[in-house]
């Protein structure tokens, strides 16, 4: 599932495959702005069934944190 999430994130952020890793932070990519963040959360739910409550979603600042909030530690 982690690989699917990373692939979806790379698609939404429009970055080359292999750009993101578990250690990537929001500040590492200019493409990962607030609008892209909202799109990511929506696509995670609609395409992969990963539901992250809005109050928790706004706290996510890295791929690792996203995995933790999605219950994929």
GROMACS .gro file of C-alpha atoms in nm:
model
   73
    1UNK     CA    1   0.000   0.000   0.000
    2UNK     CA    2   0.287   0.240   0.073
    3UNK     CA    3   0.410   0.202  -0.284
    4UNK     CA    4   0.061   0.279  -0.418
    5UNK     CA    5   0.039   0.591  -0.202
    6UNK     CA    6   0.380   0.715  -0.316
    7UNK     CA    7   0.290   0.649  -0.681
    8UNK     CA    8  -0.037   0.841  -0.640
    9UNK     CA    9   0.144   1.127  -0.470
   10UNK     CA   10   0.398   1.146  -0.753
   11UNK     CA   11   0.112   1.150  -1.005
   12UNK     CA   12  -0.076   1.429  -0.824
   13UNK     CA   13   0.239   1.634  -0.765
   14UNK     CA   14   0.348   1.572  -1.126
   15UNK     CA   15   0.700   1.467  -1.032
   16UNK     CA   16   0.900   1.180  -1.186
   17UNK     CA   17   0.859   0.830  -1.048
   18UNK     CA   18   1.117   0.770  -0.776
   19UNK     CA   19   1.115   1.132  -0.659
   20UNK     CA   20   0.935   1.061  -0.332
   21UNK     CA   21   1.040   0.834  -0.050
   22UNK     CA   22   0.921   0.777   0.302
   23UNK     CA   23   1.166   1.047   0.413
   24UNK     CA   24   1.032   1.320   0.180
   25UNK     CA   25   0.892   1.626   0.357
   26UNK     CA   26   0.652   1.884   0.221
   27UNK     CA   27   0.927   2.147   0.234
   28UNK     CA   28   1.146   1.933   0.005
   29UNK     CA   29   0.916   1.981  -0.296
   30UNK     CA   30   0.775   2.311  -0.419
   31UNK     CA   31   0.507   2.107  -0.600
   32UNK     CA   32   0.369   1.994  -0.262
   33UNK     CA   33   0.183   2.313  -0.175
   34UNK     CA   34  -0.145   2.357   0.011
   35UNK     CA   35  -0.361   2.303  -0.298
   36UNK     CA   36  -0.174   1.986  -0.392
   37UNK     CA   37  -0.207   1.871  -0.030
   38UNK     CA   38  -0.586   1.900  -0.043
   39UNK     CA   39  -0.591   1.714  -0.376
   40UNK     CA   40  -0.372   1.437  -0.231
   41UNK     CA   41  -0.599   1.381   0.067
   42UNK     CA   42  -0.907   1.368  -0.159
   43UNK     CA   43  -0.747   1.128  -0.407
   44UNK     CA   44  -0.619   0.901  -0.129
   45UNK     CA   45  -0.977   0.860  -0.014
   46UNK     CA   46  -1.146   0.827  -0.352
   47UNK     CA   47  -0.888   0.610  -0.527
   48UNK     CA   48  -0.732   0.407  -0.248
   49UNK     CA   49  -0.994   0.419   0.028
   50UNK     CA   50  -0.749   0.581   0.271
   51UNK     CA   51  -0.947   0.810   0.498
   52UNK     CA   52  -0.766   1.075   0.700
   53UNK     CA   53  -0.982   1.315   0.903
   54UNK     CA   54  -0.939   1.680   0.800
   55UNK     CA   55  -0.810   1.789   1.140
   56UNK     CA   56  -0.533   1.528   1.109
   57UNK     CA   57  -0.471   1.590   0.739
   58UNK     CA   58  -0.369   1.951   0.797
   59UNK     CA   59  -0.096   1.832   1.035
   60UNK     CA   60   0.074   1.612   0.774
   61UNK     CA   61   0.406   1.753   0.656
   62UNK     CA   62   0.587   1.442   0.531
   63UNK     CA   63   0.530   1.111   0.358
   64UNK     CA   64   0.622   0.928   0.680
   65UNK     CA   65   0.361   1.127   0.873
   66UNK     CA   66   0.102   1.056   0.604
   67UNK     CA   67   0.170   0.683   0.640
   68UNK     CA   68   0.132   0.711   1.019
   69UNK     CA   69  -0.201   0.898   0.990
   70UNK     CA   70  -0.319   0.637   0.739
   71UNK     CA   71  -0.235   0.358   0.984
   72UNK     CA   72   0.055   0.221   0.776
   73UNK     CA   73   0.340   0.251   1.024
   0.00000   0.00000   0.00000
